[in-house]
Coordinates of C-alpha atoms in Angstrom, one line a residue:
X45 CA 1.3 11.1 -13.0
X46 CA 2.2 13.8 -10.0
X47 CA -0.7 15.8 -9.6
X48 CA 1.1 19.3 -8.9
X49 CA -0.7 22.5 -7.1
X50 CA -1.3 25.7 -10.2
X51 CA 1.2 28.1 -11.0
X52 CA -1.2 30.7 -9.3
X53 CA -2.2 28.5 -6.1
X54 CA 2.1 28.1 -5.8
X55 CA 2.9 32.0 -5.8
X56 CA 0.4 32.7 -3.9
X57 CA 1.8 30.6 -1.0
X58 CA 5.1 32.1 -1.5
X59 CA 4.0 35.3 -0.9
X60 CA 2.2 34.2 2.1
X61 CA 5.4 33.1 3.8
X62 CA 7.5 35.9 2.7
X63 CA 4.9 37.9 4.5
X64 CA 7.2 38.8 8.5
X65 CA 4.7 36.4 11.0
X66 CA 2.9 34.8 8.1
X67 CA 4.4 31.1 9.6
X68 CA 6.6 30.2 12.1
X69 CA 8.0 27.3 10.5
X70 CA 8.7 25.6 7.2
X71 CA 4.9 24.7 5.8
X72 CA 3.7 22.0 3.7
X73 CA 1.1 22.9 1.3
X74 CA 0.2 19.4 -0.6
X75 CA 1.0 16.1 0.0
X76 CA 0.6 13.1 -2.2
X77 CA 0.9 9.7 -1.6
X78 CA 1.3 6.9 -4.7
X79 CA 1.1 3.3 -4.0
X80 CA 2.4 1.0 -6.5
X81 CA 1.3 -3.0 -6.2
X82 CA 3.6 -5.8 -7.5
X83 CA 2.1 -8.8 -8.6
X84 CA 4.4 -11.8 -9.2
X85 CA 1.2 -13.7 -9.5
X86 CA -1.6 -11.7 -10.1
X87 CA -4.0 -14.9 -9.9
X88 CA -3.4 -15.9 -6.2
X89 CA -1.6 -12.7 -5.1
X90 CA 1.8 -14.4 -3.8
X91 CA 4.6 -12.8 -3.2
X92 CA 2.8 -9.0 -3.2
X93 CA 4.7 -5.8 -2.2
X94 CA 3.6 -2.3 -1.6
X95 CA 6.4 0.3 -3.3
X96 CA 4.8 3.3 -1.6
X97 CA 6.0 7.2 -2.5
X98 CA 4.9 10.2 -0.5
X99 CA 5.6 13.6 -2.0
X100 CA 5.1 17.1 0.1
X101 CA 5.6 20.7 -1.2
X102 CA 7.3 22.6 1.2
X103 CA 7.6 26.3 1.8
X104 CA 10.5 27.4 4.2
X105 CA 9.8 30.7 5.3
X106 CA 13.5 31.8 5.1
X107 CA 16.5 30.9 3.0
X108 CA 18.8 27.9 5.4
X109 CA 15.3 27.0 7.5
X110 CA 15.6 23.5 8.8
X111 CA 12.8 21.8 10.6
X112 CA 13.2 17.9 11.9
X113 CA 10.5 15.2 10.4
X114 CA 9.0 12.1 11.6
X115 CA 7.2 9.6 10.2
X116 CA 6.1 6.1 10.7
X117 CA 6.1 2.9 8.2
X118 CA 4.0 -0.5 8.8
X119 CA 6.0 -3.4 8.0
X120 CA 8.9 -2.2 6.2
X121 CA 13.0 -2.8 6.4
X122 CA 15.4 -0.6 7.1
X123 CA 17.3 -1.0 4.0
X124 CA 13.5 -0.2 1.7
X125 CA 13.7 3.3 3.1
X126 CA 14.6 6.8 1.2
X127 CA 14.2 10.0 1.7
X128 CA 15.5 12.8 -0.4
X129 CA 14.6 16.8 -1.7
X130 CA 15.0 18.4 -4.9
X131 CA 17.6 21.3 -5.7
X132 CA 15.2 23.6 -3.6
X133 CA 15.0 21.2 -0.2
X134 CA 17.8 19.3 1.5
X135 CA 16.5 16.1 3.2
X136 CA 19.9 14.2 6.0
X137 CA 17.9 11.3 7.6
X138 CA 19.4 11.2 10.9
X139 CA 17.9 8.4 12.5
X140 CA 15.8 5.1 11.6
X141 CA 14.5 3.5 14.8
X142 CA 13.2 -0.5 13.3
X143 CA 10.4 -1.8 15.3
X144 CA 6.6 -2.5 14.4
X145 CA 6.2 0.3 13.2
X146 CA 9.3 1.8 12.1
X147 CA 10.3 5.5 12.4
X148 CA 12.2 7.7 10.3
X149 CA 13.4 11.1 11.2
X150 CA 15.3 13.7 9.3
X151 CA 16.8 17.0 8.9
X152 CA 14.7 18.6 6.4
X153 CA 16.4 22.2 4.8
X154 CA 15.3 25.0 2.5
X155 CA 19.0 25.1 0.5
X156 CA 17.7 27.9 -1.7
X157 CA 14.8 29.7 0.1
X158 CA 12.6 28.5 -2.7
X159 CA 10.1 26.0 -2.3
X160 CA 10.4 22.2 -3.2
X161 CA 9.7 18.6 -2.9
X162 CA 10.6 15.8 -0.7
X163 CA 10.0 12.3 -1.8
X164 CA 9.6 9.7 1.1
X165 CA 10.0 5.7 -0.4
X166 CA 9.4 2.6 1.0
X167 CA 8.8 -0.8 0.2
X168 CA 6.7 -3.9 2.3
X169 CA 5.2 -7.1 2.0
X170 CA 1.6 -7.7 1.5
X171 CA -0.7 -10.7 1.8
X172 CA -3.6 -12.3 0.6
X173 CA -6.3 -14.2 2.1
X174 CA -8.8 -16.7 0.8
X175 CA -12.3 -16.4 1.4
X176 CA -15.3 -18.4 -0.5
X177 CA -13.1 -20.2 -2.0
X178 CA -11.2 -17.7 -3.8
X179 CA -7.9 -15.5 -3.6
X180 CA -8.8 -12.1 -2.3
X181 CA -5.9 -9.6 -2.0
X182 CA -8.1 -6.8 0.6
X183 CA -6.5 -3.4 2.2
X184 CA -8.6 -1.9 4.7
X185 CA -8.0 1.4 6.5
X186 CA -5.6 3.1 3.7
X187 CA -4.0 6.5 4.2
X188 CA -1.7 8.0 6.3
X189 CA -2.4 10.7 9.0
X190 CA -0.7 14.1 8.9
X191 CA 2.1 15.0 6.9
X192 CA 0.6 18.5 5.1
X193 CA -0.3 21.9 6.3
X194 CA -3.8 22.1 8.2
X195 CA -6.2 23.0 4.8
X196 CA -4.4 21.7 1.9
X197 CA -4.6 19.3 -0.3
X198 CA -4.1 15.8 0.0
X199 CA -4.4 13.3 -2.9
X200 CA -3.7 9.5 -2.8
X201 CA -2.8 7.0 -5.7
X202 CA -2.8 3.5 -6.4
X203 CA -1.0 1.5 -9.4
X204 CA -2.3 -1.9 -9.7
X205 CA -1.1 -4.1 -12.3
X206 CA -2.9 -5.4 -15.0
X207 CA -6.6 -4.7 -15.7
X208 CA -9.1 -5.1 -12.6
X209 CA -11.4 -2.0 -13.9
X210 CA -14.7 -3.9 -13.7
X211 CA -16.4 -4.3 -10.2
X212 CA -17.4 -7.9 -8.9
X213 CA -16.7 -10.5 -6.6
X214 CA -15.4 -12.6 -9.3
X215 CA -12.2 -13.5 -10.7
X216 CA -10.2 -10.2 -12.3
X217 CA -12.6 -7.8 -10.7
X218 CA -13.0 -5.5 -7.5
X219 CA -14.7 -3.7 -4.9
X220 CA -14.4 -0.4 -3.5
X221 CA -15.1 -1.6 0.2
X222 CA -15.2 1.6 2.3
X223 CA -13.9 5.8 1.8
X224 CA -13.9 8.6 3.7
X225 CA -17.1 10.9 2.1
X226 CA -15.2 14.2 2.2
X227 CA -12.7 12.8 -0.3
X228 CA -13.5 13.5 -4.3
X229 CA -12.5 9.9 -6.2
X230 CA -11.1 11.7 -9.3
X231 CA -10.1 8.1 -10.6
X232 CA -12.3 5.0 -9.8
X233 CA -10.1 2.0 -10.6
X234 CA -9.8 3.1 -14.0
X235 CA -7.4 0.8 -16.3
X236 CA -4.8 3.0 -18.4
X237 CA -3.2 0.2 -20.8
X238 CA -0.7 -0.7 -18.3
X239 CA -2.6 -0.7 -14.8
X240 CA -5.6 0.0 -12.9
X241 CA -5.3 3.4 -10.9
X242 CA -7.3 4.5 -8.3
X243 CA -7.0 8.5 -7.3
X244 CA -8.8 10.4 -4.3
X245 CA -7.9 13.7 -2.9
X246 CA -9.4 16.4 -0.2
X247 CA -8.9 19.6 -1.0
X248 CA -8.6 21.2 2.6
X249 CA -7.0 18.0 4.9
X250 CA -7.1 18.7 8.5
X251 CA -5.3 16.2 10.8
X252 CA -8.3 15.7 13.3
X253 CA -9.1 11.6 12.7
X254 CA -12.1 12.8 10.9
X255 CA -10.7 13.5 7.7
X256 CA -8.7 10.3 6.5
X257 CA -9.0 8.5 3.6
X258 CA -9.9 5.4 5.6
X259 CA -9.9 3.6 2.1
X260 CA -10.7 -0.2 2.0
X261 CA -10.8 -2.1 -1.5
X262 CA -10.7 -5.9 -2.9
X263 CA -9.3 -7.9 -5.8
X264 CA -10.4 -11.2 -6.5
X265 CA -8.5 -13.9 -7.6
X266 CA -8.9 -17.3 -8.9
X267 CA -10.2 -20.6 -7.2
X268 CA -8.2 -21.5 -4.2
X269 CA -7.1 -25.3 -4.8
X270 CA -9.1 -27.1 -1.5
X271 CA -6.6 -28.5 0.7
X272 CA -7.7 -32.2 2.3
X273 CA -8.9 -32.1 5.1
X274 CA -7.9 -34.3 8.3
X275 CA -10.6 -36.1 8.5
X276 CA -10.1 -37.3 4.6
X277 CA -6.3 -37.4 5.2
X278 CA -7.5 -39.9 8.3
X279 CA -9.9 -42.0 5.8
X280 CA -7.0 -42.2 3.3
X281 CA -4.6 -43.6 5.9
X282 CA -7.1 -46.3 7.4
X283 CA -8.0 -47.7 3.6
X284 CA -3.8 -47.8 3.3
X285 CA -3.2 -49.3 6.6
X286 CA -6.2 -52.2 5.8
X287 CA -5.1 -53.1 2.5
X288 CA -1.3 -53.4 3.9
X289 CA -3.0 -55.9 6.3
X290 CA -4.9 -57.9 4.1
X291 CA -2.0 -58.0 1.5
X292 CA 0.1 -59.5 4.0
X293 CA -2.2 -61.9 6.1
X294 CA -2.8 -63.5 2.0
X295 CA 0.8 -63.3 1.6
X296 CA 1.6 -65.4 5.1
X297 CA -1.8 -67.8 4.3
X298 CA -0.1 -68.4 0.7
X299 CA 3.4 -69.3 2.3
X300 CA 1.7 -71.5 4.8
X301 CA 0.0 -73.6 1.8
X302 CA 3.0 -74.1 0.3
X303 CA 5.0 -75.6 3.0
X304 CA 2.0 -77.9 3.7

């Protein structure tokens, strides 16, 4: 679920920018970011993805205001990229520039003079690792940077499939590895029926590299199966290569009885 600024907190920052030198360009007053997981296998974590949405109120300051946008996605295709606004904000992506990472810019216009969302989705892959023997799926370093109005609110939101509620290092369970302290967790991994959502938000982001989320978690998996190793592989292929050779030196000793 959208978490959505008051009724109150809303007009009040209307006002402000219909207010002559209140802002000298279109403002962003929240921002909120939801990551979805997909599990095809949530035992080993193969074939993840990330389906990630990031929402931002804007306020243009003047009915026709257009401002131009850029942001920058991780490990995503150009064809898992939208962007669009609602009836209140127009959103013309003008130019995606692919590379490592990826840049998006658009056109971004108040249509109405009224305030509204713009909705930002992408989609990458995501991999697991296997440590201790097990299938651990581990983000480090989550949030983005940017992207609202110095003071104002930031939340972010995870959906992960299935239940992984309890904390541990065992199969089905997680860690919350690492957070930034000035964020309030308002959801701790909490499982709704349907997934596990995590939920953080700062109430006054700044974008000064002290106030990220800097969010790292884990979910364990099952048992990885061992793979041989060479040096058994190695073993295996002497004992083959020795019994060939004693098959056939009693194979040739049998033929040379026979002719005798």
């Amino acid at each position: 679920m959208h978490r959505f600024l008051s009724c109150s907190l809303r007009v009040a920052f209307l006002l402000a920018a219909l207010v002559p030198g209140a802002s000298s360009a279109m403002s962003i007053i929240e921002r909120y970011d939801r990551s979805t997981m997909i599990f095809p296998d949530s035992e080993t974590f193969a074939g993840a993805l990330q389906q990630s949405e990031m929402r931002q109120f804007n306020v243009p300051i003047a009915l026709g205001e257009t401002v131009t946008r850029n942001h920058t996605l991780n490990g995503v295709t150009v064809g898992d990229i939208t962007w669009v606004g609602d009836s209140n904000i127009g959103v013309t992506i003008t130019e995606i520039v692919a590379g490592s990472p990826t840049t998006v810019r658009a056109r971004v216009t108040g249509t109405t003079g009224a305030a509204g969302y713009t909705t930002l989705v992408s989609q990458r892959e995501r991999t697991s690792i296997i440590e201790n023997g097990i299938h651990v799926f581990r983000r480090t370093g989550i949030g983005g940077f940017g992207g609202v109005t110095a003071g104002n609110p930031y939340i972010y939101e995870i959906l992960l499939p299935g239940d992984w509620s309890e904390v541990g290092t065992t199969t089905g369970r997680h860690t919350l590895d690492a957070i930034n302290p000035l964020w309030s967790i308002e959801r701790n991994f909490v499982y709704d029926g349907s997934n596990t959502v995590f939920r953080a938000r700062i109430a006054s982001y700044v974008n000064d590299g002290q106030h990220d989320l800097d969010l790292s978690y884990s979910l364990y998996g099952v048992a990885a199966v061992p793979e041989p190793s060479a040096a058994v592989l190695m073993l295996l292929g002497c004992g083959f290569l020795a019994s060939t050779l004693v098959r056939r030196s009693g194979q040739r000793k049998s033929s040379a009885h026979l002719r005798a």
